[in-house]
mmCIF file of C-alpha atoms (C1' of nucleotides) in Angstrom:
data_model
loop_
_atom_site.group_PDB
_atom_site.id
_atom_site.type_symbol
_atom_site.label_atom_id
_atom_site.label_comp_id
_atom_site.label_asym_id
_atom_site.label_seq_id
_atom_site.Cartn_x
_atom_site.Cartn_y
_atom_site.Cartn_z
ATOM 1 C CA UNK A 1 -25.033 35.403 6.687
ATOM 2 C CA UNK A 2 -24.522 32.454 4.619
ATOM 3 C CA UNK A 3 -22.330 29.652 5.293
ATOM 4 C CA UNK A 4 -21.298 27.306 3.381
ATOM 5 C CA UNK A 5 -23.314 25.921 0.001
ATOM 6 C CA UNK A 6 -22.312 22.705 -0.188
ATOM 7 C CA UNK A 7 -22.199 19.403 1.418
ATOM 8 C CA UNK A 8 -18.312 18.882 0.366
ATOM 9 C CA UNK A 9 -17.365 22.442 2.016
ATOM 10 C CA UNK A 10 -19.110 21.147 5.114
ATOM 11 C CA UNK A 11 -16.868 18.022 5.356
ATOM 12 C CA UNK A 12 -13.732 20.106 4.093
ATOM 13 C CA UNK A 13 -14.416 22.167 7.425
ATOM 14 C CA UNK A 14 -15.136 19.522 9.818
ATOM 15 C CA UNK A 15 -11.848 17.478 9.117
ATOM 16 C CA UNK A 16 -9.996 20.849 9.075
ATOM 17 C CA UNK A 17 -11.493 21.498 12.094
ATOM 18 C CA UNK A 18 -10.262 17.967 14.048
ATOM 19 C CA UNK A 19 -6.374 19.088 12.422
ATOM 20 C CA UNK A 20 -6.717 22.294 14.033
ATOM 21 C CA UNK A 21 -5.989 19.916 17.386
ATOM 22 C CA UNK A 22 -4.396 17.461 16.123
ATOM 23 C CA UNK A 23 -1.657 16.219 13.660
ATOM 24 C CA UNK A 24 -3.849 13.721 11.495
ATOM 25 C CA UNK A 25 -6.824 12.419 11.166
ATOM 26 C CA UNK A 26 -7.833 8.806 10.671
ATOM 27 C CA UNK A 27 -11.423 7.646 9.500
ATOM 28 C CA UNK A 28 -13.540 5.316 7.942
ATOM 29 C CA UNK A 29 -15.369 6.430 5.033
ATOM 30 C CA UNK A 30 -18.568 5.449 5.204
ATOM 31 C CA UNK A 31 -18.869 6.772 9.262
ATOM 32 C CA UNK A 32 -17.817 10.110 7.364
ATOM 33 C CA UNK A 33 -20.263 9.489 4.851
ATOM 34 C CA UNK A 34 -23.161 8.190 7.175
ATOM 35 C CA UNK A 35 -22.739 11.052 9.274
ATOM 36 C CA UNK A 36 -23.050 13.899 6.753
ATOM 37 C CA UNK A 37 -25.667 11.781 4.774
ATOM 38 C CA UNK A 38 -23.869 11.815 1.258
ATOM 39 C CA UNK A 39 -22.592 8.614 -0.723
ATOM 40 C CA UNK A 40 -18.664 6.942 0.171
ATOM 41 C CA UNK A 41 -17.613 8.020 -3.054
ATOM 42 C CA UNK A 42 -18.000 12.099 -2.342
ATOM 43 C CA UNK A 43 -15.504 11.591 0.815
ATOM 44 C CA UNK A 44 -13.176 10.581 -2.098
ATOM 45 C CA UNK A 45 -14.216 13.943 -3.860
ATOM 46 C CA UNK A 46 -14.069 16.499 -0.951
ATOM 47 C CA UNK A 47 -9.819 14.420 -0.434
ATOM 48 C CA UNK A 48 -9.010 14.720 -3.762
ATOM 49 C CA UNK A 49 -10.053 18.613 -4.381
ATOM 50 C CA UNK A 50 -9.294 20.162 -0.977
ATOM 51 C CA UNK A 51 -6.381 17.881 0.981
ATOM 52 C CA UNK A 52 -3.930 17.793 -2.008
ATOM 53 C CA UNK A 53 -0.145 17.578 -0.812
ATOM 54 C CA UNK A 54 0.088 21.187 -2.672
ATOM 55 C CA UNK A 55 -2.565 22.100 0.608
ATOM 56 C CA UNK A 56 0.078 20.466 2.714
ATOM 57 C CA UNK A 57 -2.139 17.291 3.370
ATOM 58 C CA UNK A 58 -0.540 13.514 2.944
ATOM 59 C CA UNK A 59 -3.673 11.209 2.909
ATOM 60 C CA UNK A 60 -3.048 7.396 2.940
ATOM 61 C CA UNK A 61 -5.855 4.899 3.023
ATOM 62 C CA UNK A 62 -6.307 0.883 3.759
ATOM 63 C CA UNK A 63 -8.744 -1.088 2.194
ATOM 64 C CA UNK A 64 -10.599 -4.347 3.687
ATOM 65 C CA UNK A 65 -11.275 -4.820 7.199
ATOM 66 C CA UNK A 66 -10.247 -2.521 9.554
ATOM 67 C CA UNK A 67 -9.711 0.078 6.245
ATOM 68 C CA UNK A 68 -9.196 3.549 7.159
ATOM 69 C CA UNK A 69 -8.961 7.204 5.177
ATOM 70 C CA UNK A 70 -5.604 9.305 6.953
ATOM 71 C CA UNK A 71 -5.246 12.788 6.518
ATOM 72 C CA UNK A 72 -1.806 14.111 7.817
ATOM 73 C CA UNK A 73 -0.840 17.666 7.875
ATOM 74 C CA UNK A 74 2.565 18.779 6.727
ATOM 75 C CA UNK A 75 4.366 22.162 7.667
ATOM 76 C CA UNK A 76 5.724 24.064 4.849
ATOM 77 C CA UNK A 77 9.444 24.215 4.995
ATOM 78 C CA UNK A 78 11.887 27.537 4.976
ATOM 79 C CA UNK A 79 12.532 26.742 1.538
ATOM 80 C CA UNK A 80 9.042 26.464 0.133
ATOM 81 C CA UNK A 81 8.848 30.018 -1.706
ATOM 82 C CA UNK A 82 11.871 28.816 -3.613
ATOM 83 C CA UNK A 83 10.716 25.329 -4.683
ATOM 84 C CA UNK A 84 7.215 27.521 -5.301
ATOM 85 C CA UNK A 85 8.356 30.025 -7.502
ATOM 86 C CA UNK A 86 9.838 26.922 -9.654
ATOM 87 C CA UNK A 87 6.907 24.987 -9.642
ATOM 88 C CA UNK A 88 5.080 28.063 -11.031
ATOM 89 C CA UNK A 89 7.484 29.633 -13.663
ATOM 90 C CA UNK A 90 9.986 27.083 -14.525
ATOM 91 C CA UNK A 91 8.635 23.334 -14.513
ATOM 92 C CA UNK A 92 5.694 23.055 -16.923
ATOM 93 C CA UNK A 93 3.828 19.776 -18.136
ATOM 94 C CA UNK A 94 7.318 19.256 -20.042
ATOM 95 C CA UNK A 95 10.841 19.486 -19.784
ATOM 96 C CA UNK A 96 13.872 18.163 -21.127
ATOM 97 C CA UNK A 97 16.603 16.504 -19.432
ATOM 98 C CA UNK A 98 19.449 19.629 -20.023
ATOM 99 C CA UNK A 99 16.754 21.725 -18.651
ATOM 100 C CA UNK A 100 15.429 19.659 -15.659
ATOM 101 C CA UNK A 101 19.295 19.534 -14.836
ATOM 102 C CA UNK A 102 20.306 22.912 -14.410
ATOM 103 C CA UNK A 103 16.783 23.534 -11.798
ATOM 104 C CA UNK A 104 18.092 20.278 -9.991
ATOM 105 C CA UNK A 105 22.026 22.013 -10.329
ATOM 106 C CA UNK A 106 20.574 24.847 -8.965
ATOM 107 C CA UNK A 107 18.441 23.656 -6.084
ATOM 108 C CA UNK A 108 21.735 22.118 -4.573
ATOM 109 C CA UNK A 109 24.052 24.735 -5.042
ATOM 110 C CA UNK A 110 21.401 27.134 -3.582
ATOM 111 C CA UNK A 111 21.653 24.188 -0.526
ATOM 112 C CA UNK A 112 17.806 23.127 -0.582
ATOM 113 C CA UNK A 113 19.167 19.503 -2.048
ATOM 114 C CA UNK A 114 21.599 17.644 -0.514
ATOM 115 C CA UNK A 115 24.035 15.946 -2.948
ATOM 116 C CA UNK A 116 22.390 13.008 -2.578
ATOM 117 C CA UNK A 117 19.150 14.373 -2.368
ATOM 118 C CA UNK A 118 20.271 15.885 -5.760
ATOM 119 C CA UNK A 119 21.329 12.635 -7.297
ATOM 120 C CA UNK A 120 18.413 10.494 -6.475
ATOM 121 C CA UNK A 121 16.148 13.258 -8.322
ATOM 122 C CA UNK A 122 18.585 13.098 -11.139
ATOM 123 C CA UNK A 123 18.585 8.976 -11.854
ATOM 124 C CA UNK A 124 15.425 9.483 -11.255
ATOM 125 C CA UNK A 125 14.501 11.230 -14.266
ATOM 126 C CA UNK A 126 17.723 10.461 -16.037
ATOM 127 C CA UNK A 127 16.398 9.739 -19.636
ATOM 128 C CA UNK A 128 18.290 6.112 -19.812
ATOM 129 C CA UNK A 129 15.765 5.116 -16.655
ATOM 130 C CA UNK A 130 12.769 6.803 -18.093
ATOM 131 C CA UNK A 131 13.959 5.037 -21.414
ATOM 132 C CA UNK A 132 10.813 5.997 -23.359
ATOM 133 C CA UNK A 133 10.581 5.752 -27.079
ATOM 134 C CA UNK A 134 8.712 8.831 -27.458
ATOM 135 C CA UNK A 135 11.160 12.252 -26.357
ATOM 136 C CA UNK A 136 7.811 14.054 -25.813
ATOM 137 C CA UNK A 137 6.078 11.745 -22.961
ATOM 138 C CA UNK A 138 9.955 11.365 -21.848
ATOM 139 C CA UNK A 139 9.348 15.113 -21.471
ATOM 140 C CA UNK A 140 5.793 15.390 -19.585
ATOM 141 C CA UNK A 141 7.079 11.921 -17.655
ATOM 142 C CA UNK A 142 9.930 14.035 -16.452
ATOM 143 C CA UNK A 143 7.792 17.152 -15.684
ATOM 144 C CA UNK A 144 5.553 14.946 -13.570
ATOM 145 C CA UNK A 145 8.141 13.700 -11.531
ATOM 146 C CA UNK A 146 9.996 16.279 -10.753
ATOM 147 C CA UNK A 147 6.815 18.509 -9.739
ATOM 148 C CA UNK A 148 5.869 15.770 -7.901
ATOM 149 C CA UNK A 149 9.007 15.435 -6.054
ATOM 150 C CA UNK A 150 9.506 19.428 -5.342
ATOM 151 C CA UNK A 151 5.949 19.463 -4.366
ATOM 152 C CA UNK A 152 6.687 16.984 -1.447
ATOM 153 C CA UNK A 153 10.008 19.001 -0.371
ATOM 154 C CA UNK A 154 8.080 22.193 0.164
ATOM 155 C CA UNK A 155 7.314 19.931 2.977
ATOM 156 C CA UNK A 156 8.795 18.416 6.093
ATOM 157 C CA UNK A 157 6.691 15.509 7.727
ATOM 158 C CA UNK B 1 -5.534 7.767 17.963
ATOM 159 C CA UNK B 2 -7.130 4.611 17.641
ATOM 160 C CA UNK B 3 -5.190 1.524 17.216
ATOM 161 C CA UNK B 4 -5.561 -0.884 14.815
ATOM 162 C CA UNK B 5 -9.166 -2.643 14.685
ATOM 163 C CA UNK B 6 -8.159 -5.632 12.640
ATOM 164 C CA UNK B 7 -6.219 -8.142 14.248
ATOM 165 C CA UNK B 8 -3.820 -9.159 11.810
ATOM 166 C CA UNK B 9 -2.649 -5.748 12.619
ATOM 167 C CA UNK B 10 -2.452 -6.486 15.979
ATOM 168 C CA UNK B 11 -0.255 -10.107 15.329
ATOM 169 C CA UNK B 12 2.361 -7.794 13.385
ATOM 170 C CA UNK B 13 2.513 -5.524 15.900
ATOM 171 C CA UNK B 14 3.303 -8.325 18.173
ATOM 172 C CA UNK B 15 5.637 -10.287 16.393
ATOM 173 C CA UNK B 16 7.717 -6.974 15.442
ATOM 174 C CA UNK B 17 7.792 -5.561 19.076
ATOM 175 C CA UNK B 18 9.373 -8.855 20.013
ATOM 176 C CA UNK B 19 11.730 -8.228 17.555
ATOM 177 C CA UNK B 20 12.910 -5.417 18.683
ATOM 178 C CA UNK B 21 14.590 -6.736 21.162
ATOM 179 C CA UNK B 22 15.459 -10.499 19.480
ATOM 180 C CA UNK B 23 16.993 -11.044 16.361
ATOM 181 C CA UNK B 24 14.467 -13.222 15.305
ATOM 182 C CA UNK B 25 11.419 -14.495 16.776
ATOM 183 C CA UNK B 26 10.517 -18.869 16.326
ATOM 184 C CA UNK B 27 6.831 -19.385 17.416
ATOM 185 C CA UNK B 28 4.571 -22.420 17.471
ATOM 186 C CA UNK B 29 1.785 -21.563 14.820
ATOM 187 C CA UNK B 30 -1.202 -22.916 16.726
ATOM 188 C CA UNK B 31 -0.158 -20.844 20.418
ATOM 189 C CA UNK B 32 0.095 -17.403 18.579
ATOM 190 C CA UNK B 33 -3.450 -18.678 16.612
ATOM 191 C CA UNK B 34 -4.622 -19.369 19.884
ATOM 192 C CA UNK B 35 -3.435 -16.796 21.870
ATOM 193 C CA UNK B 36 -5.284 -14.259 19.719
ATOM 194 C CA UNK B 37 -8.100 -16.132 18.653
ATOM 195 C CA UNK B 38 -7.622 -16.973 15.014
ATOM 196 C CA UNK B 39 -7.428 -20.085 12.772
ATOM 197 C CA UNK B 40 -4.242 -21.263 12.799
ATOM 198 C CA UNK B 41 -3.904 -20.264 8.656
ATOM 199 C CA UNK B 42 -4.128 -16.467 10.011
ATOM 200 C CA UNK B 43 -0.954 -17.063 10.793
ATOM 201 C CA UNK B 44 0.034 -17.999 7.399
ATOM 202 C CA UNK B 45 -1.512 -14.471 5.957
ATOM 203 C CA UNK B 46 0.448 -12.073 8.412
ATOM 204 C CA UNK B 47 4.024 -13.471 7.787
ATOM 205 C CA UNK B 48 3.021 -13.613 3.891
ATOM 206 C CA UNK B 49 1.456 -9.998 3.748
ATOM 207 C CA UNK B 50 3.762 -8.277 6.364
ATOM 208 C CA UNK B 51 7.233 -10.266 6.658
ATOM 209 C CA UNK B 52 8.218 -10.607 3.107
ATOM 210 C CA UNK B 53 11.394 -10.388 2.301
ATOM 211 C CA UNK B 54 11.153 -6.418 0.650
ATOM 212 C CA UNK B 55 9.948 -5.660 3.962
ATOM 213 C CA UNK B 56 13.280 -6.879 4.916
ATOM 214 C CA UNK B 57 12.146 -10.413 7.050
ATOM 215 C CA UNK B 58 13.353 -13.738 6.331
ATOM 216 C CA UNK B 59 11.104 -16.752 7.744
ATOM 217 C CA UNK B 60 12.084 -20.397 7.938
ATOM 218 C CA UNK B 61 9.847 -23.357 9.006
ATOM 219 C CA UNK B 62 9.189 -27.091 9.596
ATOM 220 C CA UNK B 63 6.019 -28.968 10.275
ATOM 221 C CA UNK B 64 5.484 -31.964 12.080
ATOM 222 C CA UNK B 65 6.387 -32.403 16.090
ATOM 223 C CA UNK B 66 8.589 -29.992 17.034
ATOM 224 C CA UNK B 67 7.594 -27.446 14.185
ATOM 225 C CA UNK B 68 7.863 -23.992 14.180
ATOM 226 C CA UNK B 69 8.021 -20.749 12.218
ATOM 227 C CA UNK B 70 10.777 -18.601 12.703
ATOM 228 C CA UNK B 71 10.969 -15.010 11.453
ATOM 229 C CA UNK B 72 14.728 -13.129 11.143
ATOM 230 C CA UNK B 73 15.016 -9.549 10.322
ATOM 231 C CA UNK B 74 17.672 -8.580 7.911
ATOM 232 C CA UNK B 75 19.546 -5.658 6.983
ATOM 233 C CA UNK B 76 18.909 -4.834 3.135
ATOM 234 C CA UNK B 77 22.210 -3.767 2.008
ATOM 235 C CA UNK B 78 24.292 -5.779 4.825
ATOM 236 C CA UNK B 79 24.980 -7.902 2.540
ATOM 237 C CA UNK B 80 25.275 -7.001 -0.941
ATOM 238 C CA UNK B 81 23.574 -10.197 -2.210
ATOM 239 C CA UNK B 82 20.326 -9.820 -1.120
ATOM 240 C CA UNK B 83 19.874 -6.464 -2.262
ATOM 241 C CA UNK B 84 20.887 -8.018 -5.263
ATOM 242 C CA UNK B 85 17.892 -10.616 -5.300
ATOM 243 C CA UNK B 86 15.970 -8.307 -4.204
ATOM 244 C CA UNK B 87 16.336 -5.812 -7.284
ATOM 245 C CA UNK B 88 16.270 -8.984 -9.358
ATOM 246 C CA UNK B 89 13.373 -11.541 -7.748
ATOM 247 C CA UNK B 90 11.164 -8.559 -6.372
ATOM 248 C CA UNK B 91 11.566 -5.890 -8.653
ATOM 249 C CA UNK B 92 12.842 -6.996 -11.933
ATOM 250 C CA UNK B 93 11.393 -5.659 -14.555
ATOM 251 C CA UNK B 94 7.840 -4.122 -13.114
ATOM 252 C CA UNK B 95 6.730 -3.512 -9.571
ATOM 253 C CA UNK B 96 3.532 -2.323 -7.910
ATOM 254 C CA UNK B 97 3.213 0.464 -5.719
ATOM 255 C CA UNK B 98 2.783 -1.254 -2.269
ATOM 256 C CA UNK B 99 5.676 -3.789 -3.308
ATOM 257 C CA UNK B 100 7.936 -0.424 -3.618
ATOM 258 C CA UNK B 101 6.848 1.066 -1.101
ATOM 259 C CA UNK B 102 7.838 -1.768 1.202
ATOM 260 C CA UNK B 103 11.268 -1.778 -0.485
ATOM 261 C CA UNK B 104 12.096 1.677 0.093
ATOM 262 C CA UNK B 105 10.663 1.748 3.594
ATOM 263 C CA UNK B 106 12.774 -0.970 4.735
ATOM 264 C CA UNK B 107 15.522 0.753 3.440
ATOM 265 C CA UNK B 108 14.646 4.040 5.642
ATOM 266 C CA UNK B 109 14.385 1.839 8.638
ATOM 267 C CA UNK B 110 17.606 0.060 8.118
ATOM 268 C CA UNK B 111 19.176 3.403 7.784
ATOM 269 C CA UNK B 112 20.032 3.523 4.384
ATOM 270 C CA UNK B 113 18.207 6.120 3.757
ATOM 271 C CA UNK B 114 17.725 9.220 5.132
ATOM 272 C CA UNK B 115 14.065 10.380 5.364
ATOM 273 C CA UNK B 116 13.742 12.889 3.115
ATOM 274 C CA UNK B 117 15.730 10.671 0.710
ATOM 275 C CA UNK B 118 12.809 8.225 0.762
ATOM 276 C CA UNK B 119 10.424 10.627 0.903
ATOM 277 C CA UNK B 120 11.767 11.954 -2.833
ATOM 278 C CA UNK B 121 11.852 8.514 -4.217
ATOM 279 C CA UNK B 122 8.247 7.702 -2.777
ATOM 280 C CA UNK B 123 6.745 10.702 -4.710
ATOM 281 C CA UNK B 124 8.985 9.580 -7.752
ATOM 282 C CA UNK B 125 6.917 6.333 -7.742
ATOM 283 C CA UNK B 126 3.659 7.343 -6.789
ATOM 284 C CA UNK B 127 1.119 6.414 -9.138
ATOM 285 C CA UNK B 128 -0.552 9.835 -8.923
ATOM 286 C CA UNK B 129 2.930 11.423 -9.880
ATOM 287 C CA UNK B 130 3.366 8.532 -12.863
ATOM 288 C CA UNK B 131 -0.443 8.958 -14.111
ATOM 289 C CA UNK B 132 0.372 6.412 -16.818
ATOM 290 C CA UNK B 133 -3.406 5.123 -17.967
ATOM 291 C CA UNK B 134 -1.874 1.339 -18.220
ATOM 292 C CA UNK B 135 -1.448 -0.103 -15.217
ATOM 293 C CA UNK B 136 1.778 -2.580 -16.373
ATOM 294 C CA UNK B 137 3.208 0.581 -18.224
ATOM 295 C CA UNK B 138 3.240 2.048 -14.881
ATOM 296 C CA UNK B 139 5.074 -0.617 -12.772
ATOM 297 C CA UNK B 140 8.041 -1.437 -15.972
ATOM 298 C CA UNK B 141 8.407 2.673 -15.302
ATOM 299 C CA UNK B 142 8.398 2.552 -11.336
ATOM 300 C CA UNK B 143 10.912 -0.754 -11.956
ATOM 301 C CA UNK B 144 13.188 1.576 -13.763
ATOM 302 C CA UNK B 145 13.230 4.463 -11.299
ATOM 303 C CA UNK B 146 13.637 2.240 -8.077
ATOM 304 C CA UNK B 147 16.312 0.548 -9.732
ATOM 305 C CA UNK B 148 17.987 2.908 -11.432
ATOM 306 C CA UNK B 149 17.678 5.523 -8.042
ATOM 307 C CA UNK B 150 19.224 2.256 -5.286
ATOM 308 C CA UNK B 151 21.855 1.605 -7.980
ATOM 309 C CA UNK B 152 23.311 5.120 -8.145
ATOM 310 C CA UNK B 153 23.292 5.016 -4.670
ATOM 311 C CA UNK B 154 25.122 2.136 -4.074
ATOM 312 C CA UNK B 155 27.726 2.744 -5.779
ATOM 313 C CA UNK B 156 27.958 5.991 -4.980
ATOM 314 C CA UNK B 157 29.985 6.061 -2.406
ATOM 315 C "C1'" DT C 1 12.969 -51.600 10.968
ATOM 316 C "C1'" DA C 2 8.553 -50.719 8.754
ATOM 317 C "C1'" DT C 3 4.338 -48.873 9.485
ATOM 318 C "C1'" DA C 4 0.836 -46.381 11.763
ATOM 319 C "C1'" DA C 5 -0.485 -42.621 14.561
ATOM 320 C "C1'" DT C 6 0.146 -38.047 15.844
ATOM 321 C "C1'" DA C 7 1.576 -33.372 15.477
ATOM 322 C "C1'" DT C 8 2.737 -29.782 13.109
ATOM 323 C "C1'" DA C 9 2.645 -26.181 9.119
ATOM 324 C "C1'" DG C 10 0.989 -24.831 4.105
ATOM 325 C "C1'" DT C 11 -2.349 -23.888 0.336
ATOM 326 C "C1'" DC C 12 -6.301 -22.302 -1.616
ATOM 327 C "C1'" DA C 13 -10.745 -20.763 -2.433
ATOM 328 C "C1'" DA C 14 -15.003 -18.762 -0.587
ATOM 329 C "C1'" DT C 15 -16.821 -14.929 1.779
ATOM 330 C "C1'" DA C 16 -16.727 -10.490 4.147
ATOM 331 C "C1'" DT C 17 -15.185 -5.861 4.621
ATOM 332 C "C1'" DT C 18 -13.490 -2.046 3.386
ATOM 333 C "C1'" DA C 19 -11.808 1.985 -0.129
ATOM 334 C "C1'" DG C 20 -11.105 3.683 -5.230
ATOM 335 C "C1'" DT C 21 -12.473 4.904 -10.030
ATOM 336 C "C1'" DC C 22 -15.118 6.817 -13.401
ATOM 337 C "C1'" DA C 23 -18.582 8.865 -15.905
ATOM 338 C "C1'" DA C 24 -23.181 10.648 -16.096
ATOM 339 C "C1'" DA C 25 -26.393 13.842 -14.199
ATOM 340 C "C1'" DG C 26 -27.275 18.039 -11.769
ATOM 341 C "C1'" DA C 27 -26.076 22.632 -9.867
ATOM 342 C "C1'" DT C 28 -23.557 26.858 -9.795
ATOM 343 C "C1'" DT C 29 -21.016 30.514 -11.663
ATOM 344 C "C1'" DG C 30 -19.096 33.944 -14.626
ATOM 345 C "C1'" DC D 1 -24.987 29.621 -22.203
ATOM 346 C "C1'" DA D 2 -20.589 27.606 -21.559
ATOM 347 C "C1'" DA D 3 -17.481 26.154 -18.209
ATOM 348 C "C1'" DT D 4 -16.613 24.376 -13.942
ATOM 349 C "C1'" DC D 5 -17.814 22.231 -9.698
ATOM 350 C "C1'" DT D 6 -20.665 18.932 -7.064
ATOM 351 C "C1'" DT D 7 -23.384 14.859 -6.368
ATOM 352 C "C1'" DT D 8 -24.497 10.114 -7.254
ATOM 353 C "C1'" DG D 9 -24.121 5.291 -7.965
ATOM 354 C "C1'" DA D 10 -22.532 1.268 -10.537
ATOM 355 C "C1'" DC D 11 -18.595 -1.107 -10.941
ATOM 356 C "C1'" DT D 12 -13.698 -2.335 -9.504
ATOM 357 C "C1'" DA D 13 -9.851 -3.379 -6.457
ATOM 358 C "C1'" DA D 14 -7.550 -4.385 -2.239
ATOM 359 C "C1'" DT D 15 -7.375 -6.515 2.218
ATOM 360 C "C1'" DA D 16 -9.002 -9.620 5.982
ATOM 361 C "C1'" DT D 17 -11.099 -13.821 7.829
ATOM 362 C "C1'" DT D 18 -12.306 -18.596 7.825
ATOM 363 C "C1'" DG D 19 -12.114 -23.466 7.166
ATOM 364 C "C1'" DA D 20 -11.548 -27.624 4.427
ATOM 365 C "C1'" DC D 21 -8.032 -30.061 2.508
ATOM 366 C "C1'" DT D 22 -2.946 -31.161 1.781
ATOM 367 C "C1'" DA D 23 1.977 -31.900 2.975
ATOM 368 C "C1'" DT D 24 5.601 -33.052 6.038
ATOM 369 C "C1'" DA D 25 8.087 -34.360 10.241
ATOM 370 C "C1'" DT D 26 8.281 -36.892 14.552
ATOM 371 C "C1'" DT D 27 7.008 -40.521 17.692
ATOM 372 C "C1'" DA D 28 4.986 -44.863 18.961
ATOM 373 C "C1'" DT D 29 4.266 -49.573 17.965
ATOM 374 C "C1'" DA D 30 4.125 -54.077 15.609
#
DNA sequence: TATAATATAGTCAATATTAGTCAAAGATTG
DNA sequence: CAATCTTTGACTAATATTGACTATATTATA
């Protein structure tokens, strides 16, 4: 009997609702906030907890005149358990370069990566371009990329 | 799908469907002011905001009788040079996320990059996946990646 | 030819219009 | 009652619009 209990969960449903039709949405925060009576900032709040790229949501925003908030929805690719069971097991909030390697190795020669899919993720967090001085935020730098970068390949657009 | 509700929006749009067909576009300032019902200096802020040269535009102009501002497209990596200026002028040593993302965009749309390609380099230099707290930290970092990334392709093959 | 008048475009700062961040306070939950 | 989630609002940042003032090139005229 009851539905939701809070204001954010109402707003979560409604834009859900307009991308059960439709690819994205496009607003302007304060209509969204005028119109379900709660302050600009909380339209930031309900984005940031419930359309994360992990949900399959790519949100881009303008500020100024003629700003906008845009939620897009992304299908989940054939590959997505795969890049999933990495993101849960393997990749933590650290990893070294020998080890980042070998997932990256793998990825390719399981044919999720292109080669030169492959080889942008390596330079990418190839420890001569992170060039940190500290091998431990090297580490969680190179974590954060690369779950960054799987994340977004569970996905095509 | 609404279209865009700010007009400098609307003079991109304009200028770049012209030059889709044109390999540049040469325009008297005060008609295209006119013709859309701006100050002349509006002019001035789309070519500087949307027709920079990482967005892959080149513009020329002269004042005086006669004057005019033309606008060129370019291909990135057509010639080797100005990718070269680019990495060095624009990037250099720290770049900020909309900069970037106009770099690597251009480089999808000239075809040097495939879309998933840019799509793993964007989420390498999102500030959400770099979550450095210091704001210059983060662009030396996104610096390194996009150069380091567009180098090992270029001379990859 | 020198100079003045005219016709362009460029710069910059003020103001307006959006969205983003962050932390404190309040509410809910386990 | 401790942890987590939600709500709020003050402050910050980005983008757009406008117009006064400046710089430069061409054309007309003395």
């Amino acid at each position: 009997m009851e539905g939701p209990t809070n204001i954010s969960d109402v707003i979560e449903k409604y834009l859900k609702g307009i991308l059960e039709d439709a690819e994205q949405v496009e607003i302007r925060r304060s209509d969204i906030a005028d119109q379900f009576n709660v302050v600009p900032s909380q339209i930031n709040y309900v984005i940031k907890t419930r359309f994360t790229i992990q949900n399959g949501y790519i949100v881009e925003s303008k500020r100024g005149g003629g700003g906008y908030i845009r939620i897009e929805k992304v299908n989940l690719l054939a590959d997505a358990d795969v890049l999933d069971n990495l993101l849960n097991d393997v990749v933590g909030d650290s990893i070294n370069q020998h080890d980042a390697y070998a997932i990256v190795n793998s990825l390719f020669n399981d044919g999720v990566l292109k080669e030169r899919e492959a080889n942008i993720i390596l330079s990418a967090i190839d420890k001569d371009t992170l060039n940190v001085a500290d091998r431990e935020v090297e580490n969680t730098l190179r974590a954060r990329i690369l779950i960054g970068v799987l994340n977004r390949l569970r996905f095509e657009d």
